[in-house]
Coordinates of C-alpha atoms in Angstrom, one line a residue:
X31 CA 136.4 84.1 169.7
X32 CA 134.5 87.4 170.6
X33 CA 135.4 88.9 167.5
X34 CA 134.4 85.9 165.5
X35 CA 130.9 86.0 167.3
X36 CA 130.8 89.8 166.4
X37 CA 130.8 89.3 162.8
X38 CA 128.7 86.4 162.6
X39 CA 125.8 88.2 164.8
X40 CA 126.7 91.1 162.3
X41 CA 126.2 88.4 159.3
X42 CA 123.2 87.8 160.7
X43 CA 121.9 91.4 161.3
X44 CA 122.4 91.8 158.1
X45 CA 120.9 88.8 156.6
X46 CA 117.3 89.4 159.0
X47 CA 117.6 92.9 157.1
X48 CA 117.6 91.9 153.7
X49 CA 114.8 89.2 154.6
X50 CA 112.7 92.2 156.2
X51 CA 113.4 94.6 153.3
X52 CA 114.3 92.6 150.3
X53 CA 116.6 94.5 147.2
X54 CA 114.1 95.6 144.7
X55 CA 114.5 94.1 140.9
X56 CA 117.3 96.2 139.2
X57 CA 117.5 95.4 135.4
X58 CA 120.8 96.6 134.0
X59 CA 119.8 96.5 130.5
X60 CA 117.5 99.2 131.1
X61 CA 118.1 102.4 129.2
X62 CA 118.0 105.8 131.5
X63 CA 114.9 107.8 132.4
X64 CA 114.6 111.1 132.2
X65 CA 110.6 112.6 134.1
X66 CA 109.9 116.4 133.1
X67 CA 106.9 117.7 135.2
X68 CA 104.1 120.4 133.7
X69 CA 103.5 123.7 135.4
X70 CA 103.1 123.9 139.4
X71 CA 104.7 120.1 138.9
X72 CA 107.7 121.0 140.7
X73 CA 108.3 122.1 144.5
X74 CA 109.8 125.1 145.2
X75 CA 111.7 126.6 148.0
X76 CA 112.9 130.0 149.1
X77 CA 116.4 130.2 150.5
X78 CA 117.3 132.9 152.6
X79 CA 120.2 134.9 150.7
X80 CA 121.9 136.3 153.8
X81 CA 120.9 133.1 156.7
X82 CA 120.4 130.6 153.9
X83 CA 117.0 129.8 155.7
X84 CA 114.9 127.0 153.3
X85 CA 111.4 126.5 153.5
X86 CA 109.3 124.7 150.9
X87 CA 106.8 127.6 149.6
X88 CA 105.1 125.4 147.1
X89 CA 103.5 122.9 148.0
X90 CA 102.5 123.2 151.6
X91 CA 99.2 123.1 153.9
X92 CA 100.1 125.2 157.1
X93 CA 100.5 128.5 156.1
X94 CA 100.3 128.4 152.1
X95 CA 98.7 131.4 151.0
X96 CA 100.5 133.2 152.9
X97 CA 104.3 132.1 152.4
X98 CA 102.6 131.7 148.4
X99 CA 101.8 135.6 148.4
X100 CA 105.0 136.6 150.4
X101 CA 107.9 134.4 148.4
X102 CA 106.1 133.6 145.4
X103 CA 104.7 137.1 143.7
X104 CA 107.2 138.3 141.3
X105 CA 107.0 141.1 138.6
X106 CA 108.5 139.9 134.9
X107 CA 111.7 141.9 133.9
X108 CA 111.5 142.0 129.8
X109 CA 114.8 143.0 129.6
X110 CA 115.7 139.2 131.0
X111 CA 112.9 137.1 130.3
X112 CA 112.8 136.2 133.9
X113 CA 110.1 136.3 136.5
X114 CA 111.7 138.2 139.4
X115 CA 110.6 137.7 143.2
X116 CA 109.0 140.8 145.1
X117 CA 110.9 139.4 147.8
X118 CA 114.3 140.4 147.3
X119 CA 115.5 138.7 150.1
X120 CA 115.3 135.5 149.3
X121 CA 115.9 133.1 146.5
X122 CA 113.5 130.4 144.7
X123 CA 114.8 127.2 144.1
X124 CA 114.2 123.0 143.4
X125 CA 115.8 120.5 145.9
X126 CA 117.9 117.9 143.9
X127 CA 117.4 115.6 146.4
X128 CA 116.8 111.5 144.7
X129 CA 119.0 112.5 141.5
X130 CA 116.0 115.3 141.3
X131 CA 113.0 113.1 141.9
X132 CA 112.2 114.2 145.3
X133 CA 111.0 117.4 143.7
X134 CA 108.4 115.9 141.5
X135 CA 107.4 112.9 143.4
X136 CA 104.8 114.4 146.2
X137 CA 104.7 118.1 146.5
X138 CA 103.9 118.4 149.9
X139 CA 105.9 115.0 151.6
X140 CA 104.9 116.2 155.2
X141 CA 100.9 116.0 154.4
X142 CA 99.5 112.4 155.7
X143 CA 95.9 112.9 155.2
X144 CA 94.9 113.5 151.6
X145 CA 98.8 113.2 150.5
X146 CA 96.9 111.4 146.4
X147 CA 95.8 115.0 146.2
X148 CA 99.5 116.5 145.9
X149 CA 101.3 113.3 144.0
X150 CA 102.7 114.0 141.0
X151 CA 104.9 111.7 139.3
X152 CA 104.6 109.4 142.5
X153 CA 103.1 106.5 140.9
X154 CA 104.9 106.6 137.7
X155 CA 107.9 106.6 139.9
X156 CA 106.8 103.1 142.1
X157 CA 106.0 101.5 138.6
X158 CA 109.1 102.0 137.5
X159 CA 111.6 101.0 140.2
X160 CA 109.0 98.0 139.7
X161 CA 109.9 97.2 136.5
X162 CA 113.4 97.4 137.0
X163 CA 114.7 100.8 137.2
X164 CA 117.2 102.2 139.5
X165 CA 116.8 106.3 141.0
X166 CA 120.3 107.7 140.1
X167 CA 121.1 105.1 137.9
X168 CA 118.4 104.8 135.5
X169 CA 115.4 107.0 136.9
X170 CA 116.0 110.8 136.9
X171 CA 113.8 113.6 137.7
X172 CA 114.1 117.4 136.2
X173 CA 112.4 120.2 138.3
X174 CA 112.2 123.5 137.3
X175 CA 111.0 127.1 138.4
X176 CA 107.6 127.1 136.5
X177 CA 106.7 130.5 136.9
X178 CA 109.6 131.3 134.2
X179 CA 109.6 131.4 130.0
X180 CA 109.6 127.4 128.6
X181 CA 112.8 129.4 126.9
X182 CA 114.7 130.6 129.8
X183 CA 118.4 130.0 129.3
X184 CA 119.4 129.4 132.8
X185 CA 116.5 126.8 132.6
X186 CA 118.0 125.0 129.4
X187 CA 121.3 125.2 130.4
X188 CA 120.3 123.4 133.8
X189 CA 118.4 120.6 131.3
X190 CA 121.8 120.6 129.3
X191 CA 123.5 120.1 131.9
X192 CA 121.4 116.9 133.3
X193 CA 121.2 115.4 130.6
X194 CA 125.0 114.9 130.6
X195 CA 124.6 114.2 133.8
X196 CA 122.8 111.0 133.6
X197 CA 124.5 110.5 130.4
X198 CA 127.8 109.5 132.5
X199 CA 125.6 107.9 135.5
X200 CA 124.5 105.4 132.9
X201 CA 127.8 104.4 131.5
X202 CA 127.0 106.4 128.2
X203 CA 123.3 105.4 127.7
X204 CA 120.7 107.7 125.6
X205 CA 118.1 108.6 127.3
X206 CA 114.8 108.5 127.7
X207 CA 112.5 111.6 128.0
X208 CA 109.2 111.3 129.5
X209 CA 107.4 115.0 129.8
X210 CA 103.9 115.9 131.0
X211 CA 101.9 118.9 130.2
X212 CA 104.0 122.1 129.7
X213 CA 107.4 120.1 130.1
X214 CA 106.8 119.3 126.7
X215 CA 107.1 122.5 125.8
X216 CA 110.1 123.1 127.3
X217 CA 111.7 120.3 126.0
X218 CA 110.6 120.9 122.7
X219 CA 111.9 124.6 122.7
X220 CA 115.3 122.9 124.0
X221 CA 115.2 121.1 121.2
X222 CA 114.4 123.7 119.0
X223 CA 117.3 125.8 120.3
X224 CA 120.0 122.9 121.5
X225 CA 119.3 120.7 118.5
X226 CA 122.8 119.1 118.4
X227 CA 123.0 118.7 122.5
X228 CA 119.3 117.0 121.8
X229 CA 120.8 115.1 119.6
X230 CA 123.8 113.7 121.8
X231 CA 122.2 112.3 124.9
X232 CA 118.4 111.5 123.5
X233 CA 117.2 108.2 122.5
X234 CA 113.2 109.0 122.9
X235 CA 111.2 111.5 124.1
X236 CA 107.3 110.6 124.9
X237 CA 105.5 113.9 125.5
X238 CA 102.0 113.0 127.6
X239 CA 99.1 115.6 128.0
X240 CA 101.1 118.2 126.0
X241 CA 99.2 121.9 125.3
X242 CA 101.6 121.6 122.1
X243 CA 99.2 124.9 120.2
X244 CA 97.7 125.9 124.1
X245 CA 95.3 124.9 126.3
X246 CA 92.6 128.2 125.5
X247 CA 89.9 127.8 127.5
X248 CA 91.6 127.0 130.1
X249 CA 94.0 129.7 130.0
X250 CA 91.0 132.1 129.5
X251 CA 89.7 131.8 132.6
X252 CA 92.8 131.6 134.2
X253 CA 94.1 134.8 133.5
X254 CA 90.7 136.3 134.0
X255 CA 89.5 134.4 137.6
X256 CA 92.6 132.4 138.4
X257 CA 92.9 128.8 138.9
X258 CA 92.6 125.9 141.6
X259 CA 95.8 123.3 141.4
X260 CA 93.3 120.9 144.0
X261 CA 90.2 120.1 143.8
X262 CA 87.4 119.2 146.6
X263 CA 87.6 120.2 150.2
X264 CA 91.8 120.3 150.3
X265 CA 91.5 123.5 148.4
X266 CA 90.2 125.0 151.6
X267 CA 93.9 124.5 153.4
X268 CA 95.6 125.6 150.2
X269 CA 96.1 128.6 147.7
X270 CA 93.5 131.2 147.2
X271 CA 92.3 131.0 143.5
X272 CA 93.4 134.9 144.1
X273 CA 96.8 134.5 145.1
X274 CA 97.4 132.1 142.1
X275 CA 95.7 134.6 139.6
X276 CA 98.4 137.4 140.9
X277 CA 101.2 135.2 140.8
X278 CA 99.7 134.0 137.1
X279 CA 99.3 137.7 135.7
X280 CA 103.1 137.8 135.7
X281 CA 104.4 134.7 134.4
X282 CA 105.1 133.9 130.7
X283 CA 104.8 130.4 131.1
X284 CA 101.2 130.4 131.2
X285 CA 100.7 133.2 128.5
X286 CA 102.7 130.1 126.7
X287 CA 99.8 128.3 126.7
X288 CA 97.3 130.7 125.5
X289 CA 96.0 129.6 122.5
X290 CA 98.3 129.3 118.7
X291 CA 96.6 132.1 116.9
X292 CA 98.5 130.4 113.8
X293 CA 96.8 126.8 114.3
X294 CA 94.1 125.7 111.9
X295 CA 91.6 125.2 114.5
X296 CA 88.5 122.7 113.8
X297 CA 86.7 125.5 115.8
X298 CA 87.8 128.5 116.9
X299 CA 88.5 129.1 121.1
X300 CA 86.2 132.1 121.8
X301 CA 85.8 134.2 124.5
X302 CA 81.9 135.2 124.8
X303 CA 80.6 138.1 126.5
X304 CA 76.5 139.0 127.4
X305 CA 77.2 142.6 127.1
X306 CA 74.1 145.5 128.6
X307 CA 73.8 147.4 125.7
X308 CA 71.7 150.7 124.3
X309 CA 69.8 150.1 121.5
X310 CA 67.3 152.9 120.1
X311 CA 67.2 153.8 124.0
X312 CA 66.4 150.8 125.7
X313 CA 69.1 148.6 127.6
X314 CA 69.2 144.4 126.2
X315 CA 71.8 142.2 126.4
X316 CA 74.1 141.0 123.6
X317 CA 76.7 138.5 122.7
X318 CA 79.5 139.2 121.8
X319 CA 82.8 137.2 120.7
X320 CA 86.2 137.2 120.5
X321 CA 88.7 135.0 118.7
X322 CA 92.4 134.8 120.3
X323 CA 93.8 137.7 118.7
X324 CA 90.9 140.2 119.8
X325 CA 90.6 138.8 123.4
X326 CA 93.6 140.4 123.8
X327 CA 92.1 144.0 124.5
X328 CA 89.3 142.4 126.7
X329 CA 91.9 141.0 128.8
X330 CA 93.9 144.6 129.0
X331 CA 90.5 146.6 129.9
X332 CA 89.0 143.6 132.3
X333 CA 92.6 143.8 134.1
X334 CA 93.6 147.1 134.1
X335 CA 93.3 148.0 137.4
X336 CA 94.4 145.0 138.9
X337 CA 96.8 145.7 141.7
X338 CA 98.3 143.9 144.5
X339 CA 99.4 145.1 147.9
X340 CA 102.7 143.5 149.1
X341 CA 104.6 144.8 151.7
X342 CA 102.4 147.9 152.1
X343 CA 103.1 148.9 148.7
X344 CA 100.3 149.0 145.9
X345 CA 101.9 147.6 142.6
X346 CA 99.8 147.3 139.0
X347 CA 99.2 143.9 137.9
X348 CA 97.3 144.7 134.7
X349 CA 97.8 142.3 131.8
X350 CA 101.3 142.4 131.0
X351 CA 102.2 142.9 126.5
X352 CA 105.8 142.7 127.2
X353 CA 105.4 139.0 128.1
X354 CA 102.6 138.7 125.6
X355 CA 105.7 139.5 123.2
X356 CA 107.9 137.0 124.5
X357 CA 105.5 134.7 124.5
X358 CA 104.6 135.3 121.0
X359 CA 108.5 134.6 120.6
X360 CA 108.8 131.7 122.3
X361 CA 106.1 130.1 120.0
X362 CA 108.5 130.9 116.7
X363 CA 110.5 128.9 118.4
X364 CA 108.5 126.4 119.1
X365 CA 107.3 126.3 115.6
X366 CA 110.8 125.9 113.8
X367 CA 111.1 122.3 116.2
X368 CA 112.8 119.5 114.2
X369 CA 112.7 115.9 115.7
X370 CA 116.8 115.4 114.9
X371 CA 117.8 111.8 113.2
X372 CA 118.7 109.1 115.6
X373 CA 116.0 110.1 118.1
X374 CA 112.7 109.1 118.4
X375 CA 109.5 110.6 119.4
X376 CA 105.9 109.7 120.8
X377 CA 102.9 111.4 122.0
X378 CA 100.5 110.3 124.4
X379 CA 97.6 112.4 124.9
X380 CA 93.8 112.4 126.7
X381 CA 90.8 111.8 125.4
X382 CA 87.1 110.9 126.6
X383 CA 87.1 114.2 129.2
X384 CA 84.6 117.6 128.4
X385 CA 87.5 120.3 128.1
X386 CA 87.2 123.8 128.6
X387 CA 87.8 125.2 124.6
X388 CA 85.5 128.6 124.6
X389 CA 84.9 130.6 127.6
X390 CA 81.2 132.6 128.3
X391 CA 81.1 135.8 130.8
X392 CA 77.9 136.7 131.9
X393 CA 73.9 135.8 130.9
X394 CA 71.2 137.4 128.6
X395 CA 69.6 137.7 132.0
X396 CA 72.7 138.7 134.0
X397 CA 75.0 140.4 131.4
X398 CA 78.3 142.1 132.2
X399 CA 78.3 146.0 132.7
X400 CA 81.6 146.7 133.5
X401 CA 84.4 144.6 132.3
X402 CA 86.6 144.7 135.3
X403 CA 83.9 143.0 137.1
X404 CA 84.9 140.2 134.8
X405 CA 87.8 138.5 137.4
X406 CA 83.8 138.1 139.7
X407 CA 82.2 136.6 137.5
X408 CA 82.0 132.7 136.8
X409 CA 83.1 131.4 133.4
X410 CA 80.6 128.9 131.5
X411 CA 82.8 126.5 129.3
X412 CA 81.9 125.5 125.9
X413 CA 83.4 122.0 126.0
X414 CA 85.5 119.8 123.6
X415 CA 87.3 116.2 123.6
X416 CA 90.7 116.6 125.4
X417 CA 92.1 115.4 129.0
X418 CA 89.5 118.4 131.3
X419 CA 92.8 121.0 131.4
X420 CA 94.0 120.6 127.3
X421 CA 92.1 119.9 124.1
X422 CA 92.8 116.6 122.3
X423 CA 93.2 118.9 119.1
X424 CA 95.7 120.6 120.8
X425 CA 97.5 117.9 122.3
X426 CA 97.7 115.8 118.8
X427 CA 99.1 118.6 116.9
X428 CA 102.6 118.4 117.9
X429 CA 104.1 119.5 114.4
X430 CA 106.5 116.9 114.5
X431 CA 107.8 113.5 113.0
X432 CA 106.0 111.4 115.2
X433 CA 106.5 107.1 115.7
X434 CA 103.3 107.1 117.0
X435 CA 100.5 109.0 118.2
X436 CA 97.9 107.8 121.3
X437 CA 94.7 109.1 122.9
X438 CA 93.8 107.2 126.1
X439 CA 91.0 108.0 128.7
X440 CA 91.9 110.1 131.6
X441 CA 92.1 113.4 133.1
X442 CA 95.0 115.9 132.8
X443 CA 97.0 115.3 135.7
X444 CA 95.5 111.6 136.8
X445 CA 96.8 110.4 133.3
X446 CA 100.2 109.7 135.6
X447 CA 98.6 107.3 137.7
X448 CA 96.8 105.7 134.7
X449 CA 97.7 101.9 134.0
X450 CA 97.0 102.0 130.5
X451 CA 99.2 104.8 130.0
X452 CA 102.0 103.0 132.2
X453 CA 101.6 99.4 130.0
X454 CA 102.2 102.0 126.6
X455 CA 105.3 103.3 128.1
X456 CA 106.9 99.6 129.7
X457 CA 106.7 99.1 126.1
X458 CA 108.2 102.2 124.3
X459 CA 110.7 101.6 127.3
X460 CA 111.7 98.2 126.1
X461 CA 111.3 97.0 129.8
X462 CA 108.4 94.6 129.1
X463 CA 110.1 92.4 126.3
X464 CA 106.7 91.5 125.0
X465 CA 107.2 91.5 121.2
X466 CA 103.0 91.0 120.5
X467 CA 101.6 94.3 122.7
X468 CA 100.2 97.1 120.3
X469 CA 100.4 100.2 122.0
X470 CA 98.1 102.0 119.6
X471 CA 95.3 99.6 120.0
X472 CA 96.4 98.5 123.5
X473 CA 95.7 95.2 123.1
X474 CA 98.3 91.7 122.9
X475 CA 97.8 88.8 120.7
X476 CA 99.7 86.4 122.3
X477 CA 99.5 82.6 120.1
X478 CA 98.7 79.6 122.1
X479 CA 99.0 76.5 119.6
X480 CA 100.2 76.3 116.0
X481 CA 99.6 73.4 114.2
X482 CA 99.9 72.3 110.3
X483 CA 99.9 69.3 108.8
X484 CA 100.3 68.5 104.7
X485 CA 100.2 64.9 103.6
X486 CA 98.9 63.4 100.0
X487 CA 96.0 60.9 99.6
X488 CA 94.5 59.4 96.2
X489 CA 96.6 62.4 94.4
X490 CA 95.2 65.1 96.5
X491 CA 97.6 67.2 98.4
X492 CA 95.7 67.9 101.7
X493 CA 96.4 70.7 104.0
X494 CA 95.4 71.1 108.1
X495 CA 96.1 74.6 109.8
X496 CA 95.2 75.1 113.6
X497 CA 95.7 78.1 115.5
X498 CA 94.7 79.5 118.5
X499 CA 95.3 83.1 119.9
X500 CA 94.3 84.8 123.3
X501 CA 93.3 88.6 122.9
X502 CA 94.3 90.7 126.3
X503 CA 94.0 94.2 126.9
X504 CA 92.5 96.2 129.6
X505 CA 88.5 95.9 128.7
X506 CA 87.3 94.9 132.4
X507 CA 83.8 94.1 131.1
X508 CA 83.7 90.5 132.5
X509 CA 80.9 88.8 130.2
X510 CA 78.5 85.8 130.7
X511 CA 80.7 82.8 130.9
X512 CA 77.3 80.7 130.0
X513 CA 77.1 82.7 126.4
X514 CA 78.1 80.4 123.6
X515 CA 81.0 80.9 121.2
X516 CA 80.5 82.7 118.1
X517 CA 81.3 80.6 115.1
X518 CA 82.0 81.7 111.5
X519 CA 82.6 79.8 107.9
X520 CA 84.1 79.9 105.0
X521 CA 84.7 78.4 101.8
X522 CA 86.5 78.8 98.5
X523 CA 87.2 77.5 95.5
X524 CA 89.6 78.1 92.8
X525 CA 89.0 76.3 89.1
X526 CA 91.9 77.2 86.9
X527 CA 89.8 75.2 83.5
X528 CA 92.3 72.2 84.5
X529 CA 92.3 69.1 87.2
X530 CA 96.0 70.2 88.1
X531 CA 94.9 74.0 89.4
X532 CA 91.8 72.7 91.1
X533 CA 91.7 73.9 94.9
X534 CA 89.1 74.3 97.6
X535 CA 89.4 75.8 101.4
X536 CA 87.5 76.0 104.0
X537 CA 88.3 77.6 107.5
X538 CA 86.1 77.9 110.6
X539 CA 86.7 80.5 113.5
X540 CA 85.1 80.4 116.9
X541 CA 85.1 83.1 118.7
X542 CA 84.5 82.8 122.6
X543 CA 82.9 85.3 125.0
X544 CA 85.5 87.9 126.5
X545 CA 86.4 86.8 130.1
X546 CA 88.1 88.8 133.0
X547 CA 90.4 91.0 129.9
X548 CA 90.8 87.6 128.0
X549 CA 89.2 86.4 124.4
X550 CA 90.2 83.3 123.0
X551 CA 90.0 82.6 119.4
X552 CA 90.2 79.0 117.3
X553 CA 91.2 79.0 113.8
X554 CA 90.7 75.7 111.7
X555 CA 91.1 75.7 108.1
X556 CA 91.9 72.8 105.5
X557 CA 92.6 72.6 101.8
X558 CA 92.3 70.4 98.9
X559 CA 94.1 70.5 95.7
X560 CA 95.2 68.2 92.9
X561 CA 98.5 67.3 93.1
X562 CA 100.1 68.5 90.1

């Protein structure tokens, strides 16, 4: 008797359990998902090669520039291709915790206050278990070392080796490759390199926010000044802009995304300088300006005394033309990618933002005198369309056989959290099973009544056609209920010189006001003609 009443006050523990936390929706039909972050998109931890000691050194609050300048700073060994650690002590690696989406969720899980500012692919991730998917089933996560080469082979043979991975975790299902920012580039060089393993395991790949020929202007003033990851007052508990730019110097993913000196750009990324001049004798200031290929030496003299001091020990950071070689490398790659057969690709990229394209040093009033004073100076941006970090013209020139191409609103990173981006991919992902949504115009036409009636009378045959349609898309412009419908005409006629080709038709549409993301539309039409 007491063991019978143990299991039924188990049964029941267990059934006030699932009643407090119900089983989210799995769908098994579902293919598998596959996120790739962009750069800084992954966290990072140092592990202790003699203790093996972890502690997360990107992202954190307490103590981040610090741990960021003591684990982080690295030197770039040409002879590898690898960014190498001034801390030879300790290791840098990506927890694989949540079938590798721990990594790329939230970036710093312990922060409460603020945590929006460090998500990732956090809300992608929620709107997906939402629709149906299933982490280590059908929802993966990739993160990487982003400080290395987009073409590092111990990077690509860790991406070979996940995808065949989640290959068998799905019972033998392609999969699905989302990628944001510089991911894409890295997939797209594994693809370039790994065709036939590509090949295998992909279904789709959907690149979002790529810097497919560079992000320029951003880039720029990067290498120049450095670069925030946060905006507003969290960036006072994070990274110096000066730590970043040191750790930046020495990493050939970011001279990656320096601008394609081979792209046909609509207009050239610059970099402007006011430069004090002499001219017969007397000092004035002029502008001076330098496409991609010449920026190069303004970048060697502006850095050529960089240094940083790390562990008592001064150590040249100027910039660095033995990864401006690789990099120059990796974009051959890059350039000789081939979408293979059987797999389909899509790119999604931002629009609607001012984006950094040319960069300005310096004033007519205030111009630069010396140009290693340049890393002090502020940059002034000469803007273009794009997603605030990379150009639209950039992001849209992917150089590859594309199924479709789509510019949404948003800003670089915030494009992961956008809805409109998230309804686009619940399509391409086959986990809305809506047949009538366009993802290039974002819109559904979903029909509401058909109707058509044909009948003869007095040797006329005599047509009736209604439909009715309701337009949905994401337009939350909610107009005057009170306006009145917008009604249209129309009427033909057809005389083929005989009674038995004789025709007429005439349709009327009405149009109503768009309500709450909704439009209905009437159709009416009817036709006469002569029965033959």
């Amino acid at each position: 008797m007491a063991a019978l009443l143990e299991e039924i006050v188990q049964s029941v523990e267990l059934w006030l359990k699932l009643i407090k936390k119900p089983q989210p929706y799995v769908d098994p039909n579902l293919d598998p998902v596959l996120l790739v972050p962009g750069i800084a998109g992954s966290i990072l931890k140092a592990v202790g090669d003699e203790n093996g000691k972890e502690e997360r050194v990107w992202v954190r609050i307490l103590s981040a520039d610090y741990k960021f300048r003591t684990k982080l700073w690295s030197c770039f060994d040409p002879a590898s291709g690898r960014t190498v650690s001034l801390d030879s002590k300790t290791s840098i690696v990506v927890p694989e915790e949540r079938h590798g989406l721990y990594a790329i969720d939230a970036l710093d899980p312990d922060m409460v206050i603020g945590r929006e500012c460090v998500y990732y692919f956090h809300d992608m991730i929620m709107e997906m278990i939402n629709w149906g998917f299933q982490e280590g089933k059908t929802l993966f996560g990739f993160g990487y070392d982003f400080r290395q080469s987009n073409r590092l082979q111990d990077t690509l043979d860790r991406f070979s080796a996940k995808l065949e991975s989640i290959y068998k975790a799905s019972g033998g299902k392609k999969i699905n490759i989302i990628t944001h920012s510089m991911g894409g580039l890295l997939v797209k060089c594994f693809m370039s390199l790994h065709t036939d393993v590509f090949e295998k395991y992909v279904k789709n790949w959907i690149a979002v926010a790529a810097p497919f020929q560079g992000a320029p202007g951003y880039i720029t003033s990067t290498l120049l000044n450095g670069m925030s990851f946060v905006d507003g007052w969290e960036q006072n508990f994070f990274v110096s802009k000066w730590s970043m730019h040191q750790l930046l110097i020495e990493c050939p993913s970011v001279y990656e995304l320096m601008a394609c000196l081979d792209f046909d750009w609509e207009h050239i990324p610059l970099l402007e300088l006011w430069r004090e001049k002499l001219v017969d004798g007397n000092s004035c200031a002029i502008l001076e300006t330098y496409p991609p290929l010449e920026s190069v030496q303004i970048f060697k003299e502006a850095l050529l005394n960089n240094t940083v001091n790390y562990d008592g020990e001064d150590i040249p950071m100027p910039f660095n033309l033995e990864i401006l070689k690789w990099a120059n490398e990796t974009r051959e790659v890059l350039s000789r990618a081939k979408v293979p057969s059987g797999v389909k690709f899509y790119n999604v990229y931002g629009i609607n933002v001012e984006t950094p394209h040319s960069v300005c040093y310096g004033s007519e009033e205030k111009p630069v005198k010396d140009l290693q004073e340049l890393r002090y100076f502020q940059p002034r941006y000469i803007c273009v369309n794009g997603d605030g970090t990379v150009p639209a013209e950039s992001a849209k020139a992917d150089g590859l056989n594309a199924e479709a191409r789509v510019g949404i609103p948003g800003e670089h990173r915030g494009i992961l959290c956008d809805h409109h981006l998230f309804r686009i991919l619940k399509h391409w992902l086959r986990a809305d099973h809506d047949p009538f949504y366009n993802p290039v115009n974002d819109y559904v036409i979903l029909p509401t009544e058909f109707e058509m009636e044909r009948h003869t009378e007095k040797g006329l045959q005599v047509t009736s056609l209604k439909e009715e349609w309701e337009i949905i898309s994401d337009d939350s412009d909610t107009q005057d209920g009170n306006r009145k419908p917008l009604t249209s005409s129309i009427t033909l006629f057809q005389d083929g010189g005989n009674k038995s080709s004789q025709a007429e038709a005439c349709a009327t549409i009405v149009i109503h006001p768009r309500n709450e993301g909704k439009q209905h539309i009437e159709l009416n039409a009817v036709s006469v003609s002569v029965d033959a």
